[in-house]
C-alpha positions as a Markdown table, in Angstrom:
| # | Residue | x | y | z |
|---|---|---|---|---|
| 1 | Met | -24.1 | -1.3 | 18.8 |
| 2 | Phe | -22.8 | -1.5 | 15.2 |
| 3 | Tyr | -26.4 | -2.0 | 14.0 |
| 4 | Cys | -27.4 | 1.2 | 15.8 |
| 5 | Val | -24.3 | 3.0 | 14.5 |
| 6 | Arg | -25.4 | 2.1 | 10.9 |
| 7 | Glu | -29.2 | 2.5 | 11.2 |
| 8 | His | -29.7 | 5.1 | 14.0 |
| 9 | Ser | -26.5 | 7.1 | 14.2 |
| 10 | Glu | -28.2 | 10.5 | 14.8 |
| 11 | Glu | -30.4 | 9.1 | 17.6 |
| 12 | Leu | -27.4 | 7.3 | 19.1 |
| 13 | Ile | -25.4 | 10.6 | 19.1 |
| 14 | Glu | -28.2 | 12.4 | 20.9 |
| 15 | Lys | -28.3 | 9.7 | 23.6 |
| 16 | Leu | -24.6 | 10.2 | 24.2 |
| 17 | Arg | -24.6 | 14.0 | 24.0 |
| 18 | Tyr | -25.1 | 14.7 | 27.8 |
| 19 | Val | -23.7 | 11.6 | 29.4 |
| 20 | Leu | -21.5 | 12.1 | 32.5 |
| 21 | Asn | -17.9 | 10.9 | 32.9 |
| 22 | Cys | -18.3 | 9.9 | 36.6 |
| 23 | Arg | -18.0 | 6.7 | 38.6 |
| 24 | Glu | -21.6 | 6.7 | 39.9 |
| 25 | Asp | -23.0 | 6.9 | 36.4 |
| 26 | Phe | -20.5 | 4.3 | 35.1 |
| 27 | Asp | -21.6 | 1.8 | 37.8 |
| 28 | Arg | -25.3 | 2.5 | 37.2 |
| 29 | Ile | -24.9 | 1.9 | 33.4 |
| 30 | Lys | -22.8 | -1.2 | 34.0 |
| 31 | His | -25.6 | -2.6 | 36.2 |
| 32 | Ile | -28.3 | -1.7 | 33.6 |
| 33 | Ile | -26.8 | -3.4 | 30.6 |
| 34 | Ser | -25.9 | -6.5 | 32.7 |
| 35 | Glu | -29.7 | -7.1 | 33.1 |
| 36 | Lys | -32.2 | -8.0 | 30.4 |
| 37 | Ala | -34.2 | -4.8 | 30.9 |
| 38 | Glu | -36.3 | -3.6 | 28.0 |
| 39 | Ile | -34.5 | -0.3 | 27.4 |
| 40 | Gly | -34.4 | -0.3 | 23.6 |
| 41 | Asp | -31.6 | -1.0 | 21.2 |
| 42 | Val | -30.3 | 2.5 | 20.8 |
| 43 | Gln | -30.2 | 3.2 | 24.6 |
| 44 | Arg | -28.5 | -0.1 | 25.2 |
| 45 | Ala | -25.9 | 0.7 | 22.4 |
| 46 | Ala | -25.4 | 4.2 | 23.9 |
| 47 | Asn | -24.8 | 2.6 | 27.4 |
| 48 | Phe | -22.4 | 0.1 | 26.0 |
| 49 | Tyr | -20.4 | 2.8 | 24.1 |
| 50 | Gln | -20.3 | 4.9 | 27.2 |
| 51 | Leu | -18.8 | 2.0 | 29.2 |
| 52 | Ile | -16.2 | 1.5 | 26.5 |
| 53 | Arg | -15.1 | 5.2 | 26.5 |
| 54 | Tyr | -15.1 | 5.8 | 30.2 |
| 55 | Ser | -13.7 | 2.4 | 31.4 |
| 56 | Tyr | -10.1 | 1.5 | 32.2 |
| 57 | Ala | -8.3 | 0.2 | 29.1 |
| 58 | Ser | -11.8 | 0.0 | 27.4 |
| 59 | Gly | -12.5 | -3.1 | 29.3 |
| 60 | Cys | -16.0 | -2.1 | 30.4 |
| 61 | Asp | -15.3 | -3.4 | 33.8 |
| 62 | Ser | -13.8 | -0.6 | 36.0 |
| 63 | Phe | -14.1 | 3.2 | 35.8 |
| 64 | Gly | -11.2 | 4.8 | 34.0 |
| 65 | Gly | -11.2 | 8.2 | 35.8 |
| 66 | Lys | -9.6 | 10.1 | 32.9 |
| 67 | Pro | -10.9 | 13.1 | 30.9 |
| 68 | His | -12.5 | 12.2 | 27.6 |
| 69 | Ser | -14.7 | 14.3 | 25.3 |
| 70 | Met | -17.6 | 12.2 | 24.2 |
| 71 | Trp | -18.5 | 14.9 | 21.6 |
| 72 | Gly | -15.1 | 14.2 | 20.0 |
| 73 | Asn | -16.4 | 10.8 | 19.0 |
| 74 | Phe | -19.5 | 12.0 | 17.2 |
| 75 | Pro | -17.7 | 12.5 | 13.8 |
| 76 | Leu | -16.3 | 8.9 | 14.2 |
| 77 | Ile | -19.8 | 7.6 | 14.7 |
| 78 | Glu | -21.0 | 9.4 | 11.6 |
| 79 | Gln | -18.1 | 8.1 | 9.5 |
| 80 | Ala | -18.6 | 4.6 | 10.8 |
| 81 | Ser | -22.3 | 4.8 | 9.9 |
| 82 | Arg | -21.5 | 5.7 | 6.3 |
| 83 | Arg | -18.8 | 3.0 | 6.0 |
| 84 | Leu | -21.1 | 0.3 | 7.4 |
| 85 | Gln | -23.6 | 0.8 | 4.6 |
| 86 | Lys | -21.8 | -1.6 | 2.3 |
| 87 | Val | -20.2 | -3.9 | 4.9 |
| 88 | Val | -20.9 | -7.6 | 5.0 |
| 89 | Ile | -20.5 | -9.1 | 8.4 |
| 90 | Glu | -19.6 | -12.8 | 8.8 |
| 91 | Asn | -19.0 | -15.0 | 11.8 |
| 92 | Lys | -17.0 | -17.9 | 10.6 |
| 93 | Asp | -13.8 | -19.7 | 11.4 |
| 94 | Phe | -11.0 | -17.6 | 9.8 |
| 95 | Glu | -9.7 | -20.5 | 7.7 |
| 96 | Lys | -13.1 | -21.0 | 5.9 |
| 97 | Leu | -13.6 | -17.2 | 5.5 |
| 98 | Ile | -10.2 | -16.6 | 4.0 |
| 99 | Ser | -10.6 | -19.4 | 1.6 |
| 100 | Ala | -14.1 | -18.2 | 0.5 |
| 101 | Gln | -13.1 | -14.6 | 0.1 |
| 102 | Asp | -9.7 | -14.9 | -1.5 |
| 103 | Ser | -9.0 | -13.5 | -4.9 |
| 104 | Glu | -6.3 | -11.5 | -6.6 |
| 105 | Val | -7.8 | -8.2 | -5.4 |
| 106 | Ser | -8.6 | -9.3 | -1.9 |
| 107 | Phe | -6.9 | -7.8 | 1.1 |
| 108 | Phe | -7.0 | -9.5 | 4.5 |
| 109 | Tyr | -6.2 | -7.6 | 7.7 |
| 110 | Cys | -5.9 | -10.1 | 10.5 |
| 111 | Asp | -5.8 | -9.2 | 14.2 |
| 112 | Pro | -5.5 | -12.4 | 16.1 |
| 113 | Pro | -5.0 | -12.6 | 19.9 |
| 114 | Tyr | -1.4 | -11.8 | 20.8 |
| 115 | Phe | 0.9 | -14.8 | 21.3 |
| 116 | Ser | 0.7 | -16.2 | 24.9 |
| 117 | Thr | -2.3 | -13.9 | 25.7 |
| 118 | Glu | -5.0 | -16.2 | 24.2 |
| 119 | Gly | -6.6 | -16.7 | 27.6 |
| 120 | Tyr | -7.2 | -13.0 | 28.0 |
| 121 | Tyr | -10.2 | -13.2 | 25.6 |
| 122 | Glu | -13.1 | -15.0 | 27.1 |
| 123 | Asn | -15.1 | -17.5 | 24.9 |
| 124 | Val | -12.9 | -16.9 | 21.8 |
| 125 | Gly | -11.5 | -20.4 | 21.6 |
| 126 | Phe | -8.2 | -19.3 | 19.9 |
| 127 | Thr | -5.5 | -21.6 | 21.0 |
| 128 | Thr | -1.7 | -21.7 | 20.5 |
| 129 | Ala | -2.2 | -24.1 | 17.6 |
| 130 | Asp | -4.4 | -21.6 | 15.8 |
| 131 | His | -1.5 | -19.2 | 15.3 |
| 132 | Glu | 0.1 | -21.8 | 13.1 |
| 133 | Arg | -3.3 | -22.6 | 11.4 |
| 134 | Leu | -3.7 | -18.9 | 10.6 |
| 135 | Arg | -0.2 | -18.8 | 9.1 |
| 136 | Asn | -1.0 | -21.8 | 7.0 |
| 137 | Ala | -4.4 | -20.3 | 5.8 |
| 138 | Leu | -2.6 | -17.2 | 4.6 |
| 139 | Lys | 0.4 | -19.0 | 3.1 |
| 140 | Asn | -0.9 | -19.6 | -0.4 |
| 141 | Ile | -3.6 | -17.0 | -0.9 |
| 142 | Ser | -3.9 | -15.1 | -4.1 |
| 143 | Gly | -4.5 | -11.8 | -2.4 |
| 144 | Lys | -2.6 | -9.8 | 0.1 |
| 145 | Phe | -2.6 | -10.0 | 3.9 |
| 146 | Leu | -1.4 | -7.9 | 6.8 |
| 147 | Val | -1.2 | -9.4 | 10.3 |
| 148 | Ser | -0.6 | -7.5 | 13.5 |
| 149 | Tyr | 1.0 | -9.2 | 16.5 |
| 150 | Asn | 3.0 | -8.6 | 19.6 |
| 151 | Asp | 6.7 | -8.6 | 18.7 |
| 152 | Cys | 8.1 | -11.9 | 20.1 |
| 153 | Pro | 10.6 | -14.5 | 18.9 |
| 154 | Glu | 7.8 | -17.2 | 18.4 |
| 155 | Ile | 5.9 | -15.1 | 15.9 |
| 156 | Arg | 9.0 | -14.0 | 14.1 |
| 157 | Thr | 10.0 | -17.6 | 13.7 |
| 158 | Leu | 6.5 | -18.6 | 12.6 |
| 159 | Tyr | 6.4 | -16.0 | 9.8 |
| 160 | Glu | 10.0 | -16.2 | 8.8 |
| 161 | Gly | 10.5 | -15.1 | 5.2 |
| 162 | Tyr | 7.6 | -12.6 | 5.2 |
| 163 | Glu | 7.9 | -8.8 | 5.2 |
| 164 | Met | 8.0 | -7.5 | 8.8 |
| 165 | Tyr | 7.8 | -4.0 | 10.3 |
| 166 | Ser | 8.3 | -3.5 | 14.1 |
| 167 | Tyr | 7.4 | -0.4 | 16.1 |
| 168 | Glu | 6.6 | 0.7 | 19.6 |
| 169 | Arg | 3.3 | 2.1 | 20.9 |
| 170 | Leu | 2.0 | 3.1 | 24.3 |
| 171 | Asn | 0.9 | 0.2 | 26.4 |
| 172 | Asn | -2.5 | 1.6 | 27.4 |
| 173 | Ile | -3.2 | -1.0 | 30.0 |
| 174 | Arg | 0.0 | -0.1 | 32.0 |
| 175 | Gln | -0.3 | 3.7 | 31.8 |
| 176 | Arg | -2.1 | 4.0 | 35.2 |
| 177 | Phe | 0.9 | 2.5 | 37.2 |
| 178 | Asp | 3.7 | 2.7 | 34.7 |
| 179 | Gly | 3.4 | 6.0 | 32.7 |
| 180 | Gly | 5.1 | 6.0 | 29.4 |
| 181 | Ser | 5.4 | 2.2 | 29.2 |
| 182 | Met | 5.8 | 1.0 | 25.6 |
| 183 | Phe | 4.7 | -2.1 | 23.8 |
| 184 | Gly | 6.4 | -3.8 | 20.8 |
| 185 | Glu | 4.1 | -4.3 | 17.9 |
| 186 | Leu | 4.8 | -6.3 | 14.7 |
| 187 | Leu | 3.2 | -6.0 | 11.3 |
| 188 | Ile | 3.6 | -9.0 | 8.9 |
| 189 | Ala | 2.7 | -9.0 | 5.2 |
| 190 | Asn | 3.1 | -11.0 | 2.0 |
| 191 | Tyr | 3.9 | -7.8 | 0.1 |
| 192 | Asp | 6.2 | -4.8 | 0.2 |
| 193 | Leu | 5.0 | -2.7 | 3.1 |
| 194 | Asn | 6.6 | 0.4 | 1.5 |
| 195 | Glu | 4.9 | -0.1 | -1.8 |
| 196 | Arg | 2.3 | 2.6 | -1.2 |
| 197 | Leu | 5.1 | 5.1 | -0.5 |
| 198 | Asn | 6.6 | 4.4 | -3.9 |
| 199 | Ile | 3.5 | 4.9 | -6.1 |
| 200 | Asp | 1.3 | 7.8 | -7.1 |
| 201 | Gln | -0.9 | 8.6 | -4.1 |
| 202 | Gln | -3.9 | 9.7 | -6.2 |
| 203 | Ile | -6.8 | 7.3 | -5.5 |
| 204 | Ser | -9.6 | 6.4 | -7.9 |
| 205 | Leu | -12.9 | 6.0 | -6.2 |
| 206 | Tyr | -13.9 | 3.6 | -9.0 |
| 207 | Asp | -10.9 | 1.4 | -8.4 |
| 208 | Leu | -11.7 | 1.2 | -4.7 |
| 209 | Glu | -15.2 | 0.1 | -5.5 |
| 210 | Glu | -13.8 | -2.9 | -7.4 |
| 211 | Gln | -11.6 | -4.1 | -4.6 |
| 212 | Asn | -12.6 | -6.7 | -2.0 |
| 213 | Tyr | -11.6 | -5.9 | 1.6 |
| 214 | Gly | -11.7 | -8.3 | 4.5 |
| 215 | Asp | -11.1 | -7.7 | 8.2 |
| 216 | Ile | -10.6 | -10.9 | 10.1 |
């Protein structure tokens, strides 16, 4: 899907322009992409994106049954297409990747599985011990890191001494049967999380070009 967003964004948008937000179409598309039918990369990407947007909690498994404007996503697809032009995609163990990409101007945003929910992600292979291994990999880097987690005592203890910011957001998975349910989120960093609020907000495009960004 990301390849098609980058290389064929206009064609992808046209494939999505008149899709229907209905259970019958959702089930039909779900069946199609589960098979190895020769439907073409762009059509398969469009089908997959349709499942994400119209499924319950973006799980691609069951129909969400909620209003959603697919057209409202078109500007996001166009922005992503431009952003992906200079993106390098790697598929490595996070410890090796962090070590290889670390520098004084590197910024790592890490989004590991939430603590005690590792089994929710199939075939990821992220264990409880990997939470500590991630902390150790980030411990002595030259650059900056930001990690997002569920707010729980275990993670607060693991990252004790680092900058932390907690907030609540809607728990999307529980909205169907528990409207308004909130979820505690925790941001952890090795720098002052308020530093951007205390500096001149004018951004130099040339400075941005020199920086090295990593999303783990």
